[in-house]
Amino acid sequence: MSDPGLDFATSFPVPMPDADTQPFWDGCERGELLIQRCGYCKKWLWQPRPICSGCQTPDPVWTRVSGAGFVASWTVLRPPSLPAFAQKLPYVLLLVELDEGVRLIGFLVDDAGGWLQTDGEAEGIHMGTRMSLRFYDQAGTILPSWTVAS
Amino acid sequence: MSRPAWAGRQRQAVVVGIHALPFSKNIGMTERHGGGLAILGALQDAGLSVADVDGMYRFVWEGTTEMEMARILGIENLRMFGEVDYGGGAGCPAVSHAALAIENGLADVVVVWRSRNRSSGGRPWVSQLQATGQDQFERPYGLVRPVDGMALHTRYWMHKYGWGPEVLGRVAITQRELARRNPAAVMQKPMTMDDYLGARMIADPLRLFDCCLETDGALAMVLTSAERTADLEVTPVYVTGFAMGSGPQCYGMTFYYDEVLGVTPAKYVAPELWKNTGLQPEDMDVVQFYDAFTPQIPVSFEEYGFCGEGEAPAYMLEGKNPPYNTSGGGLSEAYVHGFNLLLEGVRQVRGSSTTQAKDVQHSLVTSGNVVPTGAIVFSKEPW
Ligand SMILES: [Zn+2]
């Protein structure tokens, strides 16, 4: 389609980082979840940005966090989706609120970080469920994802 | 009711022309073709011609630029033009920009249009595999459809306010019945609560009939000044006031990363709208709320102040609400980024809706509430 080098029938969407977001994706490659925190007012910031939205101090500091948090909301994705996701449906898409207060999108994965084809019922997903960070390798893209905290 | 704070404006903008091509699954022409015909139809409705047009506004998502449309139609000179972004949030803001141009004497006859082959042209979310900006943290997860982001909000609203699925089902059924009174509406088949509840999930908790249609449609609106209508035969519909809003940390479609969950930009539009118009929710005789998805209706009743937070299901069940989405709306008439809602808002003031509300003095239209958005009040008399 419109993306050269990506086969529409089989390719997942891939992040296209720029200088403001590259450290986040580099962290994922190392198995680290990095969130920006203002060096001056200490506000946690998500999504990535070059200036603190709380106090306008430039260059928020990339800070490693545990990824622990809870389910702030969630949905189950069902057809139709992009062709590449067809074999993965249904699956749970999470909005996880980190203990630092910011919220991220993630997959629900198993304890080993493996794929879960599920509607979330067997895993007991509900609003407020405590979650632990995992990283899911989607065709080479390392994506922060979550499993139910043990 | 107090006069609006900005009533000292030099001129008042009025809507004098509206037109829509028949809605369909395949309109059989390009978007620029449909858009051009819709504009010509709206000009004819107003008793004006291309030679009168000196302003144009469009959605950023409109595939045809103002310049291309002006070239096609042979417009001599556009004195004012522009685009408003953010998908379904752009309708009321685009019309508001047109009204601003007229009120300030910067243009006399301004066209706004939306032409979208959303059915035959395919789904816009399927073609973008390289995710930049905001999208890089969403699309790799398959969060690509508008319904996915809306489902995350809806789950939260259902949890917080104790909505059952019937709260949403009643919206879908109500609008289907309204569509069935409107021969122009795409959906004419009756819907029961069993039909609603039995339909497949698309993104839990949203089912098939919580989602708007996928429609080919082309619609246009023509605005001018009240003074200009002296030599026109049309009955003007007055633009009483409008407002736009983003709220803090606003994204397109998703706004749940570090602000209060469940609050939409419409919450920020509402106080501005009531201040700008000098009106209140109870002054609205009929409303057209942006409805790409059913939950936007109860949330809009609450955020625009028709009832309190969490009260919409009971408020609507008791029938305390003004008539809403009287053409069937995006759910059952046609989904053209809400431009059909704008036309219906005008028809209600003209008295030409297929479900005409009684004695309409003021008619509210809103744009997509989960994106940067706006709202507008049309009135029967100068206000
Ligand atoms: Zn700061």
Coordinates of C-alpha atoms and ligand atoms in Angstrom, one line a residue:
Chain A
M1 CA 0.0 0.0 0.0
S2 CA 1.4 3.4 0.9
D3 CA 4.4 2.1 2.9
P4 CA 7.4 1.1 0.8
G5 CA 9.2 -2.0 2.1
L6 CA 6.3 -3.2 4.2
D7 CA 4.1 -6.0 2.8
F8 CA 0.6 -4.9 3.6
A9 CA -0.7 -8.5 3.9
T10 CA 1.8 -9.6 6.5
S11 CA 3.4 -6.5 8.1
F12 CA 2.4 -5.1 11.4
P13 CA 2.5 -1.3 11.9
V14 CA 6.0 -0.3 13.0
P15 CA 7.0 2.7 15.1
M16 CA 8.9 5.4 13.2
P17 CA 10.9 7.1 16.0
D18 CA 12.4 10.5 15.8
A19 CA 14.9 12.2 18.1
D20 CA 12.2 12.8 20.7
T21 CA 11.1 9.2 20.9
Q22 CA 14.1 7.1 20.0
P23 CA 15.3 6.7 23.6
F24 CA 12.0 5.0 24.5
W25 CA 12.3 2.5 21.7
D26 CA 16.0 1.9 22.5
G27 CA 15.0 1.2 26.1
C28 CA 12.5 -1.4 24.9
E29 CA 15.3 -3.1 23.0
R30 CA 17.2 -3.4 26.3
G31 CA 14.1 -4.6 28.2
E32 CA 13.7 -1.3 30.0
L33 CA 10.6 0.9 30.2
L34 CA 11.7 4.5 30.0
I35 CA 9.4 7.3 30.8
Q36 CA 10.3 11.0 30.8
R37 CA 10.4 12.9 34.1
C38 CA 11.0 16.6 34.4
G39 CA 14.3 17.3 36.1
Y40 CA 12.9 20.4 37.6
C41 CA 9.3 19.9 38.7
K42 CA 9.5 16.1 38.7
K43 CA 6.3 15.7 36.6
W44 CA 6.0 12.3 34.8
L45 CA 5.4 12.9 31.1
W46 CA 3.8 10.7 28.5
Q47 CA 3.8 10.7 25.4
P48 CA 7.4 11.7 24.9
R49 CA 8.1 15.4 24.3
P50 CA 11.1 17.7 24.3
I51 CA 9.8 20.2 26.9
C52 CA 8.1 19.6 30.3
S53 CA 4.4 20.4 29.9
G54 CA 4.1 21.3 33.6
C55 CA 6.8 23.9 33.9
Q56 CA 8.3 24.3 30.4
T57 CA 11.7 23.1 31.4
P58 CA 13.5 21.6 28.3
D59 CA 14.9 18.1 28.1
P60 CA 12.8 15.9 30.5
V61 CA 15.0 13.1 31.8
W62 CA 14.4 9.5 30.5
T63 CA 13.9 7.5 33.7
R64 CA 13.5 3.8 34.0
V65 CA 10.3 2.6 35.7
S66 CA 9.1 -0.8 36.9
G67 CA 6.1 -0.8 34.7
A68 CA 3.9 -1.8 37.6
G69 CA 0.4 -0.5 37.4
F70 CA -3.3 -1.3 37.0
V71 CA -5.9 -1.7 34.3
A72 CA -7.4 1.8 33.7
S73 CA -9.4 0.5 30.8
W74 CA -9.4 -2.3 28.3
T75 CA -11.0 -3.6 25.2
V76 CA -11.1 -6.8 23.2
L77 CA -10.2 -6.4 19.6
R78 CA -12.2 -8.4 17.1
P79 CA -12.5 -8.4 13.3
P80 CA -12.0 -6.5 11.1
S81 CA -8.4 -5.4 11.7
L82 CA -5.3 -5.1 9.7
P83 CA -4.5 -8.3 7.8
A84 CA -1.4 -8.9 9.9
F85 CA -3.5 -9.1 13.0
A86 CA -6.1 -11.4 11.6
Q87 CA -4.5 -14.6 13.1
K88 CA -4.0 -12.9 16.5
L89 CA -7.6 -11.9 17.1
P90 CA -9.2 -11.8 19.5
Y91 CA -6.8 -10.2 22.0
V92 CA -6.9 -7.7 24.9
L93 CA -5.7 -4.2 24.4
L94 CA -4.9 -2.6 27.7
L95 CA -4.8 1.0 29.0
V96 CA -2.4 0.6 31.9
E97 CA -2.0 3.3 34.5
L98 CA 1.5 3.1 35.8
D99 CA 2.2 3.8 39.5
E100 CA 3.9 7.0 38.3
G101 CA 0.4 8.2 37.1
V102 CA 0.8 8.1 33.3
R103 CA -1.1 5.6 31.1
L104 CA 0.2 3.5 28.3
I105 CA -1.3 1.2 25.7
G106 CA -0.2 -2.4 25.8
F107 CA -1.0 -6.0 24.9
L108 CA -2.1 -8.5 27.5
V109 CA 0.5 -11.3 27.4
D110 CA 1.2 -14.4 29.5
D111 CA 3.7 -14.5 32.3
A112 CA 6.5 -15.4 29.9
G113 CA 5.6 -12.5 27.6
G114 CA 4.0 -14.8 25.1
W115 CA 0.9 -14.1 23.0
L116 CA -2.6 -14.6 24.5
Q117 CA -5.5 -15.1 22.1
T118 CA -8.2 -14.3 24.6
D119 CA -11.1 -12.1 25.5
G120 CA -9.5 -11.5 28.9
E121 CA -12.0 -13.5 30.9
A122 CA -9.8 -16.5 31.7
E123 CA -7.1 -14.1 32.9
G124 CA -9.6 -12.2 35.1
I125 CA -9.0 -8.8 33.5
H126 CA -11.2 -6.1 35.0
M127 CA -10.9 -2.5 35.8
G128 CA -8.2 -2.1 38.4
T129 CA -6.4 -5.4 37.9
R130 CA -2.8 -5.1 39.0
M131 CA -0.4 -5.7 36.1
S132 CA 3.3 -6.4 35.7
L133 CA 5.4 -5.3 32.7
R134 CA 6.6 -7.7 30.1
F135 CA 8.0 -7.1 26.6
Y136 CA 6.4 -8.6 23.6
D137 CA 8.4 -9.2 20.4
Q138 CA 6.1 -8.5 17.5
A139 CA 8.1 -9.4 14.4
G140 CA 11.1 -7.7 15.7
T141 CA 9.4 -4.7 17.3
I142 CA 9.8 -4.9 21.1
L143 CA 6.5 -3.6 22.6
P144 CA 5.8 -2.9 26.3
S145 CA 3.0 -5.3 27.3
W146 CA 1.6 -6.5 30.5
T147 CA 0.7 -9.7 32.4
V148 CA -1.6 -10.1 35.4
A149 CA 0.6 -9.5 38.5
S150 CA 1.2 -12.6 40.5
Chain B
M1 CA -31.5 34.9 29.0
S2 CA -28.7 37.5 28.7
R3 CA -27.4 38.7 25.4
P4 CA -24.1 37.1 24.3
A5 CA -20.9 38.9 25.3
W6 CA -19.9 39.4 21.7
A7 CA -23.3 40.6 20.4
G8 CA -21.6 43.8 19.3
R9 CA -20.3 42.1 16.1
Q10 CA -20.6 44.1 13.0
R11 CA -22.7 41.6 11.0
Q12 CA -24.5 38.3 11.7
A13 CA -23.8 35.2 9.7
V14 CA -26.7 33.2 8.4
V15 CA -27.0 29.8 6.6
V16 CA -28.8 30.3 3.3
G17 CA -28.1 27.1 1.4
I18 CA -27.7 23.4 2.1
H19 CA -27.5 20.4 -0.1
A20 CA -26.7 16.7 0.1
L21 CA -26.3 14.2 -2.7
P22 CA -28.1 10.9 -2.0
F23 CA -26.3 8.8 0.5
S24 CA -25.1 5.4 -0.7
K25 CA -22.6 2.6 -0.4
N26 CA -21.2 3.6 -3.8
I27 CA -21.8 7.1 -5.0
G28 CA -20.2 6.3 -8.3
M29 CA -18.1 9.4 -8.6
T30 CA -15.0 10.9 -7.2
E31 CA -15.1 12.9 -3.9
R32 CA -14.2 16.1 -5.8
H33 CA -17.1 15.4 -8.2
G34 CA -19.6 14.8 -5.4
G35 CA -18.3 17.8 -3.5
G36 CA -18.6 20.1 -6.5
L37 CA -22.2 19.0 -7.1
A38 CA -23.1 19.4 -3.5
I39 CA -21.7 23.0 -3.5
L40 CA -23.6 23.8 -6.7
G41 CA -26.8 22.4 -5.1
A42 CA -26.3 24.4 -1.9
L43 CA -25.8 27.6 -3.9
Q44 CA -28.9 26.9 -5.9
D45 CA -30.8 26.3 -2.7
A46 CA -29.6 29.8 -1.6
G47 CA -30.4 31.5 -4.9
L48 CA -26.8 32.3 -5.3
S49 CA -24.2 31.4 -7.9
V50 CA -20.5 30.5 -8.1
A51 CA -19.9 34.1 -9.0
D52 CA -21.0 35.1 -5.5
V53 CA -18.6 32.9 -3.6
D54 CA -15.6 34.5 -2.1
G55 CA -14.8 32.2 0.8
M56 CA -14.3 28.5 1.4
Y57 CA -13.5 26.3 4.3
R58 CA -13.0 22.6 4.4
F59 CA -11.9 19.7 6.7
V60 CA -8.2 18.9 6.5
W61 CA -9.3 15.4 5.8
E62 CA -11.3 16.5 2.7
G63 CA -9.4 15.1 -0.3
T64 CA -10.1 18.1 -2.4
T65 CA -8.4 21.4 -1.4
E66 CA -10.3 24.7 -1.5
M67 CA -8.0 25.7 -4.4
E68 CA -8.8 22.6 -6.4
M69 CA -12.5 23.1 -5.8
A70 CA -12.3 26.8 -6.6
R71 CA -10.5 25.9 -9.9
I72 CA -13.1 23.3 -10.8
L73 CA -16.0 25.6 -10.1
G74 CA -14.4 28.6 -11.6
I75 CA -14.4 30.9 -8.6
E76 CA -12.8 34.2 -9.4
N77 CA -11.1 35.0 -6.1
L78 CA -11.3 33.5 -2.6
R79 CA -10.9 36.3 -0.1
M80 CA -10.9 33.9 2.9
F81 CA -10.1 30.2 3.0
G82 CA -8.8 27.6 5.3
E83 CA -9.0 24.1 6.7
V84 CA -9.8 22.6 10.1
D85 CA -8.2 19.4 11.3
Y86 CA -9.1 16.4 13.4
G87 CA -11.5 14.2 11.6
G88 CA -15.0 14.5 12.8
G89 CA -14.2 17.3 15.1
A90 CA -13.9 19.7 12.2
G91 CA -17.5 20.2 11.0
C92 CA -18.8 22.9 13.4
P93 CA -15.3 24.6 13.6
A94 CA -15.2 24.8 9.8
V95 CA -18.7 26.4 9.7
S96 CA -17.6 28.6 12.6
H97 CA -14.6 29.9 10.6
A98 CA -16.9 30.7 7.7
A99 CA -19.2 32.6 10.1
L100 CA -16.3 34.5 11.5
A101 CA -15.1 35.5 8.1
I102 CA -18.6 36.9 7.3
E103 CA -19.1 38.6 10.7
N104 CA -15.9 40.4 10.2
G105 CA -16.6 41.5 6.7
L106 CA -13.8 39.5 5.3
A107 CA -16.0 37.5 3.0
D108 CA -19.6 37.7 1.8
V109 CA -20.6 34.2 0.6
V110 CA -18.7 31.3 2.1
V111 CA -19.0 27.6 1.2
V112 CA -18.2 24.7 3.5
W113 CA -18.4 21.2 2.3
R114 CA -17.6 17.5 3.1
S115 CA -17.4 14.9 0.4
R116 CA -16.3 11.4 1.5
N117 CA -16.4 8.1 -0.2
R118 CA -16.0 6.3 3.1
S119 CA -17.8 3.2 1.9
S120 CA -16.6 2.6 -1.7
G121 CA -13.2 4.2 -1.0
G122 CA -12.2 1.9 1.8
R123 CA -11.2 2.3 5.4
P124 CA -8.6 5.0 6.0
W125 CA -7.0 3.2 8.9
V126 CA -5.8 0.2 6.8
S127 CA -3.1 1.8 4.8
Q128 CA -0.8 3.3 7.3
L129 CA 1.9 0.8 8.5
Q130 CA 4.6 3.4 9.3
A131 CA 3.5 4.9 12.6
T132 CA 4.8 8.3 13.4
G133 CA 4.1 10.8 16.2
Q134 CA 1.2 9.8 18.5
D135 CA 0.5 6.7 16.3
Q136 CA 3.9 5.0 17.1
F137 CA 2.6 4.2 20.6
E138 CA -0.8 2.9 19.4
R139 CA -0.8 1.5 15.9
P140 CA 1.8 -1.3 16.5
Y141 CA -0.7 -2.7 19.0
G142 CA -3.4 -2.8 16.5
L143 CA -5.1 0.3 18.0
V144 CA -5.9 1.5 14.5
R145 CA -9.7 1.8 14.3
P146 CA -11.6 4.7 15.8
V147 CA -13.8 2.1 17.5
D148 CA -10.7 0.8 19.5
G149 CA -10.0 4.1 21.1
M150 CA -13.7 4.7 21.7
A151 CA -14.0 1.2 23.3
L152 CA -11.4 2.2 26.0
H153 CA -13.5 5.3 26.8
T154 CA -16.7 3.4 26.8
R155 CA -15.5 0.7 29.2
Y156 CA -14.5 3.4 31.6
W157 CA -17.8 5.2 31.3
M158 CA -19.8 2.0 31.8
H159 CA -17.7 1.1 34.8
K160 CA -17.8 4.6 36.4
Y161 CA -21.5 5.3 35.8
G162 CA -22.9 1.8 35.9
W163 CA -24.2 1.8 32.4
G164 CA -25.6 -1.5 31.1
P165 CA -25.5 -2.2 27.4
E166 CA -29.1 -1.2 27.1
V167 CA -28.1 2.4 27.7
L168 CA -26.3 2.3 24.4
G169 CA -28.8 0.0 22.8
R170 CA -31.6 2.6 23.4
V171 CA -29.5 5.2 21.5
A172 CA -29.1 2.9 18.5
I173 CA -32.7 2.0 18.4
T174 CA -34.0 5.5 18.9
Q175 CA -31.8 6.7 16.0
R176 CA -32.9 3.8 13.8
E177 CA -36.5 4.8 14.3
L178 CA -35.7 8.4 13.4
A179 CA -33.9 7.2 10.3
R180 CA -36.9 5.2 9.3
R181 CA -38.9 8.4 9.2
N182 CA -36.3 9.9 6.9
P183 CA -36.3 8.6 3.3
A184 CA -32.8 9.8 2.7
A185 CA -31.4 7.7 5.5
V186 CA -29.4 4.6 4.5
M187 CA -30.8 2.3 7.3
Q188 CA -34.5 1.6 7.1
K189 CA -34.7 -1.8 8.8
P190 CA -36.3 -1.7 12.3
M191 CA -34.0 -2.6 15.2
T192 CA -35.1 -4.3 18.5
M193 CA -33.1 -4.5 21.7
D194 CA -32.5 -8.2 20.9
D195 CA -31.1 -7.2 17.5
Y196 CA -28.8 -4.7 19.2
L197 CA -27.6 -7.1 22.0
G198 CA -27.3 -10.0 19.6
A199 CA -25.0 -8.2 17.2
R200 CA -21.3 -9.2 17.2
M201 CA -18.8 -7.3 19.3
I202 CA -16.4 -5.1 17.4
A203 CA -14.3 -3.8 20.2
D204 CA -15.8 -4.8 23.6
P205 CA -18.0 -3.3 25.0
L206 CA -19.0 -1.9 21.6
R207 CA -21.1 -3.9 19.3
L208 CA -21.9 -3.6 15.7
F209 CA -24.8 -1.2 16.1
D210 CA -22.8 1.1 18.4
C211 CA -20.8 2.0 15.4
C212 CA -21.7 4.5 12.7
L213 CA -22.3 3.6 9.1
E214 CA -19.7 3.6 6.3
T215 CA -21.2 5.9 3.8
D216 CA -20.5 7.7 0.5
G217 CA -21.8 11.2 0.9
A218 CA -21.4 14.7 -0.3
L219 CA -22.8 17.7 1.5
A220 CA -22.4 21.5 1.4
M221 CA -23.5 24.5 3.3
V222 CA -23.6 28.2 2.1
L223 CA -23.4 31.1 4.6
T224 CA -23.7 34.8 4.0
S225 CA -24.5 37.9 6.1
A226 CA -28.0 38.6 7.3
E227 CA -28.0 41.9 5.4
R228 CA -27.2 40.1 2.2
T229 CA -30.4 38.0 2.5
A230 CA -32.5 41.1 1.8
D231 CA -32.4 40.3 -2.0
L232 CA -32.6 36.5 -1.6
E233 CA -35.8 34.5 -1.4
V234 CA -34.5 32.1 1.2
T235 CA -35.4 32.1 4.8
P236 CA -32.1 32.6 6.7
V237 CA -31.0 30.4 9.6
Y238 CA -29.0 32.6 12.0
V239 CA -25.7 31.5 13.4
T240 CA -26.2 32.6 16.9
G241 CA -22.8 31.5 18.2
F242 CA -20.2 28.8 18.4
A243 CA -17.2 27.6 20.3
M244 CA -14.2 25.3 19.9
G245 CA -12.2 23.5 22.4
S246 CA -9.3 21.1 23.0
G247 CA -8.9 20.7 26.7
P248 CA -5.5 19.8 28.1
Q249 CA -3.2 17.1 26.6
C250 CA -5.5 16.6 23.7
Y251 CA -4.8 14.0 21.1
G252 CA -6.7 13.0 18.0
M253 CA -9.2 10.4 19.2
T254 CA -7.3 9.4 22.3
F255 CA -6.9 11.6 25.3
Y256 CA -6.3 9.3 28.1
Y257 CA -2.6 9.3 28.8
D258 CA -2.1 11.7 31.7
E259 CA -5.3 13.7 32.3
V260 CA -8.6 12.9 33.9
L261 CA -10.1 9.8 32.3
G262 CA -13.5 10.0 30.7
V263 CA -13.6 13.8 30.1
T264 CA -13.8 14.9 26.4
P265 CA -12.9 18.2 24.8
A266 CA -16.6 18.9 24.6
K267 CA -16.5 19.5 28.3
Y268 CA -14.3 22.5 27.5
V269 CA -16.4 23.7 24.6
A270 CA -19.7 23.8 26.5
P271 CA -19.1 26.7 28.9
E272 CA -17.6 28.7 26.0
L273 CA -20.6 28.0 23.8
W274 CA -23.2 29.0 26.5
K275 CA -21.2 32.2 27.2
N276 CA -20.8 33.1 23.5
T277 CA -24.5 32.5 22.8
G278 CA -26.0 33.8 26.0
L279 CA -28.1 30.7 25.9
Q280 CA -28.4 27.6 28.1
P281 CA -29.0 23.9 27.4
E282 CA -32.7 24.3 28.3
D283 CA -33.0 26.9 25.5
M284 CA -32.2 24.2 22.9
D285 CA -35.3 22.9 21.2
V286 CA -33.5 20.1 19.3
V287 CA -29.9 18.8 19.3
Q288 CA -27.7 17.0 16.8
F289 CA -24.8 15.3 18.8
Y290 CA -21.9 13.9 17.0
D291 CA -22.5 10.2 16.9
A292 CA -19.7 8.0 15.4
F293 CA -20.5 5.8 18.3
T294 CA -23.6 5.4 20.7
P295 CA -21.8 6.4 23.9
Q296 CA -21.2 9.9 22.6
I297 CA -24.9 10.7 23.0
P298 CA -25.2 10.3 26.8
V299 CA -21.8 11.8 27.4
S300 CA -22.7 14.8 25.2
F301 CA -26.0 15.4 27.1
E302 CA -23.9 15.5 30.3
E303 CA -20.9 17.5 29.1
Y304 CA -23.0 20.1 27.3
G305 CA -24.9 20.5 30.6
F306 CA -28.3 19.1 29.7
C307 CA -28.1 17.0 32.9
G308 CA -25.5 16.2 35.5
E309 CA -22.6 13.9 35.3
G310 CA -23.7 10.3 35.4
E311 CA -27.4 11.3 35.0
A312 CA -27.8 10.9 31.2
P313 CA -29.3 7.3 31.2
A314 CA -32.1 8.2 33.6
Y315 CA -32.6 11.7 32.0
M316 CA -33.0 10.1 28.6
L317 CA -35.1 7.2 29.8
E318 CA -37.5 9.7 31.4
G319 CA -37.7 11.6 28.1
K320 CA -36.5 14.8 29.6
N321 CA -34.1 15.4 26.8
P322 CA -34.8 17.5 23.7
P323 CA -35.1 15.4 20.5
Y324 CA -31.7 14.4 19.3
N325 CA -30.2 13.3 16.0
T326 CA -33.5 13.6 14.3
S327 CA -32.4 12.5 10.8
G328 CA -31.0 9.2 12.2
G329 CA -27.5 10.7 12.5
G330 CA -24.2 9.0 11.8
L331 CA -25.6 5.8 13.3
S332 CA -28.5 5.3 10.9
E333 CA -28.8 8.1 8.3
A334 CA -25.3 8.4 7.0
Y335 CA -21.8 8.9 8.4
V336 CA -20.1 11.8 6.6
H337 CA -18.0 13.2 9.5
G338 CA -21.1 14.7 11.0
F339 CA -21.8 17.1 8.1
N340 CA -25.3 15.6 7.9
L341 CA -25.9 16.6 11.5
L342 CA -25.1 20.2 10.5
L343 CA -27.6 20.1 7.6
E344 CA -30.2 18.5 9.9
G345 CA -29.6 21.3 12.5
V346 CA -30.4 23.8 9.8
R347 CA -33.5 21.9 8.6
Q348 CA -34.9 21.9 12.1
V349 CA -34.8 25.7 12.1
R350 CA -36.3 25.8 8.7
G351 CA -39.0 23.5 9.7
S352 CA -38.2 20.9 7.1
S353 CA -37.0 17.9 9.1
T354 CA -38.6 14.5 8.6
T355 CA -38.9 14.5 12.4
Q356 CA -39.6 18.1 13.0
A357 CA -39.3 19.3 16.6
K358 CA -41.9 21.8 17.8
D359 CA -41.4 25.5 17.6
V360 CA -37.7 25.4 17.1
Q361 CA -36.0 28.7 18.0
H362 CA -32.6 27.3 18.8
S363 CA -30.9 24.2 17.3
L364 CA -27.6 22.8 18.6
V365 CA -25.1 20.9 16.5
T366 CA -21.8 19.4 17.9
S367 CA -18.8 17.8 16.3
G368 CA -16.8 14.8 17.4
N369 CA -16.4 15.0 21.1
V370 CA -13.4 12.7 21.5
V371 CA -11.2 14.9 19.3
P372 CA -10.5 18.6 19.2
T373 CA -14.0 19.8 18.6
G374 CA -16.6 22.5 18.4
A375 CA -20.3 23.2 18.6
I376 CA -22.7 25.7 17.0
V377 CA -26.2 27.1 17.7
F378 CA -28.5 27.9 14.8
S379 CA -31.5 30.1 15.5
K380 CA -34.8 31.1 13.8
E381 CA -34.5 34.8 14.7
P382 CA -31.5 37.1 15.1
W383 CA -30.1 36.6 18.6
Ligands
ZN1 ZN 8.6 20.4 34.8

